[in-house]
CSV table of C-alpha atoms (C1' of nucleotides) in Angstrom, one decimal:
chain,number,residue,atom,x,y,z
L,1,MET,CA,12.7,-29.4,-4.3
L,2,ALA,CA,13.3,-31.3,-7.6
L,3,LEU,CA,10.9,-30.1,-10.3
L,4,THR,CA,9.8,-32.1,-13.3
L,5,THR,CA,8.9,-30.6,-16.6
L,6,LYS,CA,5.3,-30.5,-15.5
L,7,GLY,CA,6.2,-29.0,-12.2
L,8,ARG,CA,8.2,-26.1,-13.8
L,9,ALA,CA,5.2,-25.4,-16.1
L,10,THR,CA,2.8,-25.2,-13.2
L,11,ARG,CA,5.1,-23.0,-11.2
L,12,GLN,CA,5.4,-20.7,-14.1
L,13,ARG,CA,1.7,-20.7,-14.7
L,14,ILE,CA,1.1,-19.6,-11.2
L,15,ILE,CA,3.5,-16.7,-11.4
L,16,GLU,CA,2.4,-15.5,-14.8
L,17,GLY,CA,-1.3,-16.0,-14.0
L,18,ALA,CA,-0.9,-13.9,-10.9
L,19,ALA,CA,1.0,-11.2,-12.8
L,20,ALA,CA,-1.6,-11.1,-15.5
L,21,TYR,CA,-4.3,-10.8,-12.9
L,22,LEU,CA,-2.6,-7.9,-11.2
L,23,ARG,CA,-2.1,-6.1,-14.5
L,24,SER,CA,-5.8,-6.4,-15.4
L,25,ASP,CA,-8.5,-6.0,-12.7
L,26,GLU,CA,-7.7,-5.8,-9.2
L,27,PRO,CA,-8.5,-2.7,-7.2
L,28,ALA,CA,-6.2,-3.4,-4.2
L,29,GLY,CA,-5.5,-6.6,-2.4
L,30,VAL,CA,-4.8,-10.0,-3.8
L,31,THR,CA,-5.3,-13.2,-1.9
L,32,LEU,CA,-3.8,-16.6,-2.4
L,33,ASP,CA,-7.3,-17.8,-3.2
L,34,ASP,CA,-7.6,-15.2,-6.0
L,35,ILE,CA,-4.5,-16.6,-7.5
L,36,ARG,CA,-5.6,-20.1,-7.0
L,37,ALA,CA,-8.8,-19.4,-8.8
L,38,ILE,CA,-7.2,-17.5,-11.7
L,39,THR,CA,-4.5,-20.0,-12.3
L,40,GLY,CA,-6.7,-23.1,-11.9
L,41,THR,CA,-4.6,-24.6,-9.1
L,42,SER,CA,-5.2,-25.9,-5.6
L,43,LYS,CA,-4.0,-24.7,-2.3
L,44,SER,CA,-1.5,-27.5,-2.0
L,45,GLN,CA,0.1,-26.7,-5.3
L,46,ILE,CA,0.8,-23.1,-4.2
L,47,PHE,CA,2.4,-24.3,-1.1
L,48,HIS,CA,4.2,-27.0,-2.9
L,49,TYR,CA,5.9,-24.6,-5.3
L,50,PHE,CA,6.2,-21.8,-2.8
L,51,PRO,CA,6.8,-23.4,0.6
L,52,ASP,CA,7.1,-20.1,2.4
L,53,GLY,CA,3.6,-19.2,1.1
L,54,LYS,CA,2.4,-15.8,0.4
L,55,GLU,CA,5.6,-13.9,0.8
L,56,GLU,CA,7.7,-16.2,-1.4
L,57,LEU,CA,5.0,-16.3,-4.1
L,58,PHE,CA,4.5,-12.5,-4.1
L,59,LEU,CA,8.2,-11.9,-4.2
L,60,ALA,CA,8.5,-14.2,-7.3
L,61,VAL,CA,5.7,-12.3,-9.0
L,62,ALA,CA,7.3,-9.0,-8.0
L,63,ARG,CA,10.6,-10.0,-9.5
L,64,HIS,CA,8.7,-11.0,-12.7
L,65,GLU,CA,7.0,-7.7,-12.8
L,66,ALA,CA,10.1,-5.7,-12.1
L,67,GLY,CA,11.7,-7.3,-15.1
L,68,ARG,CA,8.8,-6.2,-17.3
L,69,VAL,CA,9.1,-2.6,-16.1
L,70,LEU,CA,12.6,-2.3,-17.7
L,71,ASP,CA,11.7,-4.5,-20.7
L,72,ASP,CA,8.8,-2.3,-21.5
L,73,GLN,CA,11.2,0.6,-21.9
L,74,GLN,CA,13.5,-1.2,-24.3
L,75,PRO,CA,15.1,-0.8,-26.6
L,76,HIS,CA,15.0,2.9,-25.9
L,77,LEU,CA,16.3,2.9,-22.4
L,78,GLY,CA,19.4,0.9,-23.4
L,79,ALA,CA,20.5,3.4,-26.0
L,80,LEU,CA,20.0,6.9,-24.9
L,81,THR,CA,22.6,8.3,-27.3
L,82,SER,CA,20.7,11.0,-29.1
L,83,TRP,CA,18.0,13.5,-28.4
L,84,ALA,CA,15.7,11.6,-30.6
L,85,ALA,CA,16.4,8.5,-28.5
L,86,TRP,CA,15.6,10.4,-25.3
L,87,GLU,CA,12.4,11.6,-26.8
L,88,ARG,CA,11.4,8.0,-27.7
L,89,TRP,CA,12.2,6.8,-24.3
L,90,ARG,CA,10.1,9.6,-22.7
L,91,ASP,CA,7.2,8.7,-25.0
L,92,SER,CA,7.5,5.0,-24.2
L,93,VAL,CA,7.5,5.7,-20.4
L,94,VAL,CA,4.4,7.9,-20.7
L,95,ALA,CA,2.7,5.4,-23.0
L,96,ARG,CA,3.4,2.5,-20.7
L,97,TYR,CA,2.1,4.1,-17.6
L,98,ARG,CA,-0.9,5.8,-19.3
L,99,ALA,CA,-1.9,2.3,-20.5
L,100,GLN,CA,-1.4,0.9,-17.0
L,101,GLY,CA,-3.6,3.6,-15.6
L,102,ARG,CA,-4.5,3.4,-12.0
L,103,HIS,CA,-3.3,-0.2,-11.6
L,104,CYS,CA,0.1,-0.8,-10.2
L,105,PRO,CA,1.1,-4.5,-9.9
L,106,LEU,CA,4.3,-3.7,-8.1
L,107,GLY,CA,2.5,-1.3,-5.8
L,108,THR,CA,-0.1,-3.8,-4.9
L,109,LEU,CA,2.5,-6.4,-4.2
L,110,MET,CA,4.4,-4.0,-2.1
L,111,GLY,CA,1.3,-3.2,-0.1
L,112,GLN,CA,1.2,-6.8,1.0
L,113,VAL,CA,4.8,-7.8,1.6
L,114,GLY,CA,6.1,-4.2,1.8
L,115,GLY,CA,8.3,-4.1,4.8
L,116,THR,CA,10.2,-7.3,4.3
L,117,PRO,CA,13.8,-7.3,3.3
L,118,GLY,CA,13.1,-9.3,0.2
L,119,ALA,CA,10.6,-6.8,-1.1
L,120,GLN,CA,12.9,-3.9,-0.5
L,121,GLU,CA,15.7,-5.7,-2.3
L,122,VAL,CA,13.5,-6.2,-5.4
L,123,ILE,CA,12.6,-2.6,-5.5
L,124,ALA,CA,16.1,-1.4,-4.8
L,125,THR,CA,17.5,-3.6,-7.6
L,126,LEU,CA,14.9,-2.3,-10.0
L,127,LEU,CA,15.6,1.3,-9.2
L,128,ASN,CA,19.4,0.8,-9.4
L,129,GLN,CA,19.3,-0.8,-12.8
L,130,TRP,CA,16.9,1.8,-14.0
L,131,GLN,CA,19.0,4.6,-12.8
L,132,SER,CA,22.2,3.1,-14.2
L,133,HIS,CA,20.7,3.0,-17.7
L,134,VAL,CA,19.8,6.7,-17.4
L,135,ARG,CA,23.1,7.6,-15.9
L,136,LYS,CA,24.9,5.8,-18.7
L,137,GLY,CA,22.8,7.7,-21.2
L,138,ILE,CA,23.7,11.0,-19.7
L,139,ALA,CA,27.3,10.1,-19.6
L,140,GLU,CA,27.3,9.2,-23.3
L,141,MET,CA,25.5,12.4,-24.3
L,142,GLN,CA,28.1,14.2,-22.3
L,143,ALA,CA,31.0,12.4,-23.9
L,144,ALA,CA,29.5,13.3,-27.3
L,145,GLY,CA,29.4,16.9,-26.2
L,146,LEU,CA,25.6,17.1,-26.6
L,147,VAL,CA,24.9,18.1,-23.0
L,148,ARG,CA,26.2,20.9,-20.8
L,149,GLU,CA,29.4,19.9,-19.2
L,150,GLY,CA,28.7,20.9,-15.7
L,151,LEU,CA,26.1,18.2,-15.1
L,152,ASP,CA,26.6,15.4,-12.6
L,153,PRO,CA,25.2,12.2,-14.2
L,154,ASP,CA,24.7,10.6,-10.8
L,155,ARG,CA,22.6,13.4,-9.5
L,156,VAL,CA,20.6,14.0,-12.6
L,157,SER,CA,19.8,10.3,-13.2
L,158,ALA,CA,18.7,10.2,-9.6
L,159,ALA,CA,16.4,13.1,-10.3
L,160,PHE,CA,15.0,11.3,-13.3
L,161,ILE,CA,14.2,8.2,-11.3
L,162,ALA,CA,12.6,10.2,-8.5
L,163,GLY,CA,10.7,12.2,-11.1
L,164,VAL,CA,9.3,9.2,-12.9
L,165,GLN,CA,8.4,7.5,-9.6
L,166,GLY,CA,6.5,10.5,-8.5
L,167,GLY,CA,4.8,11.1,-11.8
L,168,VAL,CA,3.5,7.5,-11.7
L,169,LEU,CA,2.5,8.0,-8.1
L,170,VAL,CA,0.4,11.0,-9.0
L,171,LEU,CA,-1.0,9.1,-12.0
L,172,LEU,CA,-2.1,6.3,-9.6
L,173,ASN,CA,-4.0,8.8,-7.4
L,174,THR,CA,-5.4,11.2,-9.9
L,175,GLY,CA,-5.5,9.3,-13.1
L,176,SER,CA,-3.7,12.0,-15.0
L,177,VAL,CA,-0.3,11.7,-16.7
L,178,THR,CA,0.3,15.4,-16.8
L,179,HIS,CA,2.7,15.3,-13.8
L,180,LEU,CA,4.7,12.5,-15.3
L,181,GLU,CA,5.0,14.4,-18.6
L,182,ALA,CA,5.8,17.6,-16.8
L,183,VAL,CA,8.6,16.2,-14.8
L,184,LEU,CA,10.1,14.3,-17.7
L,185,ASP,CA,9.9,17.3,-20.0
L,186,THR,CA,11.3,19.7,-17.4
L,187,LEU,CA,14.3,17.4,-16.7
L,188,LEU,CA,14.9,16.9,-20.4
L,189,GLU,CA,14.8,20.6,-20.9
L,190,HIS,CA,17.3,20.9,-18.2
L,191,LEU,CA,19.6,18.3,-19.8
L,192,ARG,CA,19.5,20.3,-23.0
L,193,GLY,CA,20.6,23.3,-21.1
U,1,MET,CA,-24.9,13.0,15.8
U,2,ALA,CA,-24.9,15.7,18.4
U,3,LEU,CA,-21.6,15.7,20.3
U,4,THR,CA,-21.1,17.0,23.8
U,5,THR,CA,-17.8,18.6,24.9
U,6,LYS,CA,-16.7,15.2,26.2
U,7,GLY,CA,-17.7,13.6,23.0
U,8,ARG,CA,-15.7,16.0,20.9
U,9,ALA,CA,-12.7,15.4,23.1
U,10,THR,CA,-12.9,11.7,22.8
U,11,ARG,CA,-13.3,11.9,19.0
U,12,GLN,CA,-10.3,14.1,18.8
U,13,ARG,CA,-8.3,11.8,21.0
U,14,ILE,CA,-9.0,8.9,18.7
U,15,ILE,CA,-7.9,10.8,15.6
U,16,GLU,CA,-4.8,12.2,17.2
U,17,GLY,CA,-3.9,9.0,18.9
U,18,ALA,CA,-4.1,7.1,15.7
U,19,ALA,CA,-2.1,9.7,13.9
U,20,ALA,CA,0.6,9.7,16.5
U,21,TYR,CA,0.7,5.9,16.4
U,22,LEU,CA,1.2,6.0,12.6
U,23,ARG,CA,4.0,8.5,12.9
U,24,SER,CA,5.9,6.4,15.5
U,25,ASP,CA,6.1,2.7,15.2
U,26,GLU,CA,4.0,0.8,12.7
U,27,PRO,CA,5.6,-1.2,10.0
U,28,ALA,CA,2.5,-1.6,7.8
U,29,GLY,CA,-1.0,-2.2,8.6
U,30,VAL,CA,-3.1,-0.7,11.4
U,31,THR,CA,-6.2,-2.3,12.8
U,32,LEU,CA,-9.1,-0.8,14.7
U,33,ASP,CA,-7.9,-2.8,17.7
U,34,ASP,CA,-4.5,-1.1,17.6
U,35,ILE,CA,-6.1,2.3,17.6
U,36,ARG,CA,-8.5,1.1,20.3
U,37,ALA,CA,-5.6,0.0,22.5
U,38,ILE,CA,-3.5,3.1,21.8
U,39,THR,CA,-6.2,5.6,22.5
U,40,GLY,CA,-7.7,3.8,25.5
U,41,THR,CA,-11.1,3.5,24.0
U,42,SER,CA,-13.6,0.7,23.4
U,43,LYS,CA,-15.0,-0.7,20.3
U,44,SER,CA,-18.3,0.9,20.7
U,45,GLN,CA,-16.7,4.4,21.0
U,46,ILE,CA,-15.0,4.0,17.7
U,47,PHE,CA,-18.2,3.1,16.0
U,48,HIS,CA,-20.1,5.7,17.9
U,49,TYR,CA,-17.9,8.5,16.6
U,50,PHE,CA,-17.2,6.9,13.2
U,51,PRO,CA,-20.4,5.1,12.3
U,52,ASP,CA,-19.0,4.0,9.0
U,53,GLY,CA,-16.2,2.3,10.8
U,54,LYS,CA,-12.7,1.8,9.5
U,55,GLU,CA,-13.0,3.9,6.3
U,56,GLU,CA,-14.5,6.9,8.0
U,57,LEU,CA,-12.0,6.8,10.8
U,58,PHE,CA,-9.0,6.3,8.5
U,59,LEU,CA,-10.2,9.1,6.3
U,60,ALA,CA,-10.4,11.5,9.2
U,61,VAL,CA,-6.9,10.5,10.2
U,62,ALA,CA,-5.7,11.0,6.6
U,63,ARG,CA,-7.2,14.5,6.5
U,64,HIS,CA,-5.5,15.2,9.8
U,65,GLU,CA,-2.1,14.0,8.4
U,66,ALA,CA,-2.5,15.7,5.1
U,67,GLY,CA,-2.9,19.0,7.0
U,68,ARG,CA,0.4,18.3,8.8
U,69,VAL,CA,2.2,17.7,5.5
U,70,LEU,CA,1.7,21.3,4.4
U,71,ASP,CA,2.0,22.8,7.9
U,72,ASP,CA,5.4,21.2,8.3
U,73,GLN,CA,6.6,23.1,5.3
U,74,GLN,CA,5.4,26.4,6.6
U,75,PRO,CA,6.2,29.3,6.7
U,76,HIS,CA,8.6,28.6,3.8
U,77,LEU,CA,6.1,27.1,1.4
U,78,GLY,CA,3.8,30.0,1.7
U,79,ALA,CA,6.4,32.6,0.7
U,80,LEU,CA,8.7,31.4,-2.0
U,81,THR,CA,9.7,34.9,-3.0
U,82,SER,CA,13.5,34.7,-3.0
U,83,TRP,CA,16.2,32.2,-3.7
U,84,ALA,CA,17.0,32.1,0.0
U,85,ALA,CA,13.3,31.2,0.7
U,86,TRP,CA,13.4,28.4,-1.9
U,87,GLU,CA,16.5,27.0,-0.3
U,88,ARG,CA,14.9,27.1,3.1
U,89,TRP,CA,11.9,25.3,1.7
U,90,ARG,CA,14.0,22.7,0.1
U,91,ASP,CA,15.8,22.1,3.4
U,92,SER,CA,12.6,21.9,5.4
U,93,VAL,CA,11.2,19.3,3.0
U,94,VAL,CA,14.4,17.2,3.1
U,95,ALA,CA,14.6,17.5,6.9
U,96,ARG,CA,10.9,16.6,7.4
U,97,TYR,CA,11.2,13.4,5.3
U,98,ARG,CA,14.6,12.5,6.6
U,99,ALA,CA,13.1,12.6,10.1
U,100,GLN,CA,10.0,10.6,9.0
U,101,GLY,CA,12.3,8.0,7.6
U,102,ARG,CA,10.7,4.9,6.3
U,103,HIS,CA,7.4,5.5,7.9
U,104,CYS,CA,4.6,7.1,5.9
U,105,PRO,CA,1.4,7.7,7.8
U,106,LEU,CA,-0.5,8.7,4.7
U,107,GLY,CA,1.0,5.8,2.7
U,108,THR,CA,-0.1,3.3,5.3
U,109,LEU,CA,-3.6,4.8,5.4
U,110,MET,CA,-3.8,4.7,1.6
U,111,GLY,CA,-2.8,1.1,1.7
U,112,GLN,CA,-6.0,0.3,3.6
U,113,VAL,CA,-8.6,2.6,2.1
U,114,GLY,CA,-6.7,3.3,-1.1
U,115,GLY,CA,-9.1,2.9,-3.8
U,116,THR,CA,-12.1,4.6,-2.3
U,117,PRO,CA,-13.2,8.0,-3.7
U,118,GLY,CA,-12.8,9.6,-0.4
U,119,ALA,CA,-9.2,8.6,-0.1
U,120,GLN,CA,-8.4,9.8,-3.6
U,121,GLU,CA,-10.1,13.1,-2.8
U,122,VAL,CA,-7.9,13.6,0.2
U,123,ILE,CA,-4.7,13.0,-1.8
U,124,ALA,CA,-5.9,15.0,-4.7
U,125,THR,CA,-6.7,18.0,-2.5
U,126,LEU,CA,-3.3,17.8,-0.8
U,127,LEU,CA,-1.4,17.6,-4.1
U,128,ASN,CA,-3.4,20.5,-5.5
U,129,GLN,CA,-2.8,22.8,-2.5
U,130,TRP,CA,0.9,21.8,-2.5
U,131,GLN,CA,1.3,22.5,-6.2
U,132,SER,CA,-0.5,25.8,-6.1
U,133,HIS,CA,1.8,27.0,-3.4
U,134,VAL,CA,4.8,26.1,-5.6
U,135,ARG,CA,3.1,27.5,-8.7
U,136,LYS,CA,2.5,30.8,-6.9
U,137,GLY,CA,6.1,30.9,-5.8
U,138,ILE,CA,7.3,30.4,-9.3
U,139,ALA,CA,5.0,33.1,-10.7
U,140,GLU,CA,6.2,35.6,-8.1
U,141,MET,CA,9.8,34.9,-8.9
U,142,GLN,CA,9.0,35.3,-12.5
U,143,ALA,CA,7.2,38.6,-11.9
U,144,ALA,CA,10.2,39.8,-10.0
U,145,GLY,CA,12.3,38.9,-12.9
U,146,LEU,CA,14.4,36.4,-11.0
U,147,VAL,CA,13.6,33.5,-13.2
U,148,ARG,CA,14.0,32.8,-16.8
U,149,GLU,CA,10.9,34.1,-18.7
U,150,GLY,CA,10.1,31.1,-20.8
U,151,LEU,CA,9.1,28.9,-17.9
U,152,ASP,CA,5.5,27.6,-17.5
U,153,PRO,CA,4.7,27.8,-13.8
U,154,ASP,CA,2.1,25.1,-14.2
U,155,ARG,CA,4.4,22.6,-15.8
U,156,VAL,CA,7.3,23.3,-13.5
U,157,SER,CA,5.2,23.2,-10.3
U,158,ALA,CA,3.8,19.9,-11.5
U,159,ALA,CA,7.4,18.7,-12.0
U,160,PHE,CA,8.3,19.7,-8.4
U,161,ILE,CA,5.3,17.8,-7.0
U,162,ALA,CA,6.1,14.7,-8.9
U,163,GLY,CA,9.7,15.0,-8.0
U,164,VAL,CA,9.1,15.4,-4.3
U,165,GLN,CA,6.6,12.5,-4.3
U,166,GLY,CA,9.1,10.3,-6.1
U,167,GLY,CA,11.9,11.3,-3.9
U,168,VAL,CA,9.9,10.4,-0.8
U,169,LEU,CA,8.9,7.1,-2.4
U,170,VAL,CA,12.5,6.2,-3.0
U,171,LEU,CA,13.3,7.2,0.6
U,172,LEU,CA,10.6,4.9,1.8
U,173,ASN,CA,12.1,2.0,-0.1
U,174,THR,CA,15.8,2.6,0.2
U,175,GLY,CA,16.1,4.7,3.3
U,176,SER,CA,18.2,7.2,1.5
U,177,VAL,CA,17.3,10.9,0.9
U,178,THR,CA,19.7,11.3,-2.0
U,179,HIS,CA,17.1,11.0,-4.6
U,180,LEU,CA,14.9,13.6,-3.0
U,181,GLU,CA,17.8,16.0,-2.7
U,182,ALA,CA,18.9,15.3,-6.3
U,183,VAL,CA,15.5,16.0,-7.8
U,184,LEU,CA,14.9,19.1,-5.7
U,185,ASP,CA,18.4,20.5,-6.5
U,186,THR,CA,18.2,19.7,-10.1
U,187,LEU,CA,14.8,21.4,-10.5
U,188,LEU,CA,16.0,24.4,-8.5
U,189,GLU,CA,19.0,24.6,-10.8
U,190,HIS,CA,16.7,24.5,-13.7
U,191,LEU,CA,14.6,27.3,-12.2
U,192,ARG,CA,17.7,29.5,-11.8
U,193,GLY,CA,18.4,28.9,-15.5
O,1,DA,C1',5.6,-54.1,-13.6
O,2,DC,C1',7.0,-51.8,-9.8
O,3,DC,C1',8.2,-48.3,-6.8
O,4,DA,C1',9.5,-43.9,-5.1
O,5,DC,C1',8.5,-39.5,-5.3
O,6,DA,C1',6.5,-35.3,-7.6
O,7,DG,C1',2.0,-33.4,-8.4
O,8,DT,C1',-2.9,-32.4,-7.2
O,9,DG,C1',-7.5,-31.7,-4.8
O,10,DG,C1',-9.9,-30.0,-1.3
O,11,DA,C1',-11.5,-30.3,3.4
O,12,DC,C1',-10.0,-28.4,7.7
O,13,DT,C1',-7.9,-25.5,11.4
O,14,DC,C1',-6.9,-21.3,13.5
O,15,DG,C1',-6.3,-16.7,14.2
O,16,DA,C1',-7.2,-11.9,13.0
O,17,DC,C1',-10.2,-8.3,12.3
O,18,DG,C1',-14.3,-5.5,11.2
O,19,DG,C1',-18.6,-4.9,12.9
O,20,DT,C1',-22.9,-5.6,16.2
O,21,DC,C1',-25.3,-5.5,20.4
O,22,DC,C1',-26.8,-4.5,24.8
O,23,DA,C1',-26.4,-3.1,29.4
O,24,DG,C1',-24.9,0.4,32.5
O,25,DA,C1',-22.6,5.1,33.6
O,26,DA,C1',-22.7,9.9,32.9
O,27,DA,C1',-24.3,14.1,31.1
O,28,DA,C1',-27.6,17.4,29.6
O,29,DC,C1',-32.0,19.2,29.8
O,30,DC,C1',-36.5,20.3,31.8
I,1,DG,C1',-35.0,14.9,40.7
I,2,DG,C1',-36.4,12.7,37.0
I,3,DT,C1',-36.1,11.7,32.2
I,4,DT,C1',-33.9,11.6,27.9
I,5,DT,C1',-29.8,11.3,25.3
I,6,DT,C1',-25.1,10.6,24.9
I,7,DC,C1',-21.1,8.0,26.2
I,8,DT,C1',-18.6,3.8,27.4
I,9,DG,C1',-17.3,-1.2,28.2
I,10,DG,C1',-16.8,-5.4,26.4
I,11,DA,C1',-18.8,-9.8,25.1
I,12,DC,C1',-20.0,-11.7,20.9
I,13,DC,C1',-20.5,-12.9,15.9
I,14,DG,C1',-19.3,-13.7,11.0
I,15,DT,C1',-16.1,-13.7,7.6
I,16,DC,C1',-12.1,-14.1,5.4
I,17,DG,C1',-7.8,-15.6,4.4
I,18,DA,C1',-3.2,-18.0,5.4
I,19,DG,C1',-1.5,-22.2,6.1
I,20,DT,C1',-1.9,-27.6,7.2
I,21,DC,C1',-3.0,-32.3,6.2
I,22,DC,C1',-3.9,-36.3,4.0
I,23,DA,C1',-5.6,-39.1,0.6
I,24,DC,C1',-5.2,-39.8,-4.3
I,25,DT,C1',-3.1,-39.5,-9.0
I,26,DG,C1',0.5,-39.1,-12.4
I,27,DT,C1',5.3,-39.8,-13.9
I,28,DG,C1',9.8,-41.2,-14.6
I,29,DG,C1',13.3,-44.5,-13.7
I,30,DT,C1',14.9,-49.4,-13.5
DNA sequence: ACCACAGTGGACTCGACGGTCCAGAAAACC
DNA sequence: GGTTTTCTGGACCGTCGAGTCCACTGTGGT
């Protein structure tokens, strides 16, 4: 599929429009027709740019959103080299998900193309990158002698990832960020030793 | 709706059949027709016993499954009064979800009746009960002087709940229990001080 | 100017699924 | 035993949403 300038623009408009839509309203369940309406396109355009239809489109949107997840935590996530930096990161995560509230673009997407290999790959990649940032942060703190020696960066970073995911999950269901804060603070306390 | 003995049996058969189906196969997405086929009932029976249709039925199944979640952790979850008991609990949680693998009956149900108040209430109740068991365990360990004094049972139990949820979420996506183990072990280590 | 191909609109098909309806079987109750 | 209510089977309906098709328009190259 050779895309002209106009074509690329339309394709991008579809992805970003869908992403924006997911981030705003939307209780649960997006249809191609929703996206069509939101982005001011026609059926044929969607299938022109995403020949495999729903799955291909949703995966593209999911990748787009997955990128945002990490971007929204920058620059803090990329430089966890001091306790102050860790605190800032903690705050940015809490703020981001508090703002997002009960909506979860990625969650909604996964609800529709969940089981497919492509979807799992998107999530796995996101979690891996996320965890490796945290792991790197722990290792650096360790190298600087700021963290108890006995800690396994692999294990603790995995705990952070699981904790954040769970905190967000609880937020999605209850609307409260206390669990997210609790798990982050508890793990940070444990890091401090 | 006055139910006869036969009626109660049929109603129960529908709920348990649906629950069993969710626990076994099922990639994502259950239909009333699936349940009808599995349980050997007819359309009219389903709407006879669950007049509000899909939502009412799925909520009943969700309540049924939510009960199992806690039951499967007993008797350990109810008596977290020693480190050995905590270890047994940890193992039972890991074992339960390892066995469950990538299926998540409750998750599937939530994917279909997710946003409704009823669904959120089921989840909120489950999380509350779960957390209060853990909180009680922490308080008892504290009272027995087995845990560092400074800990806030509320906060740490919240962290445990978030951690387990997140660990399971990662398991669902990646198929690996390492995150669940990591977060449980890290939090236990933190409890030990 | 022409032509080939990308881009666009929108009507249409087709299947899936939730929900309705009614007629008949089986209990329960007197 | 007869009547009333519950239980059951399954045909039927309406809607919604993914994906197809084709006719038309714009664009870029020569």
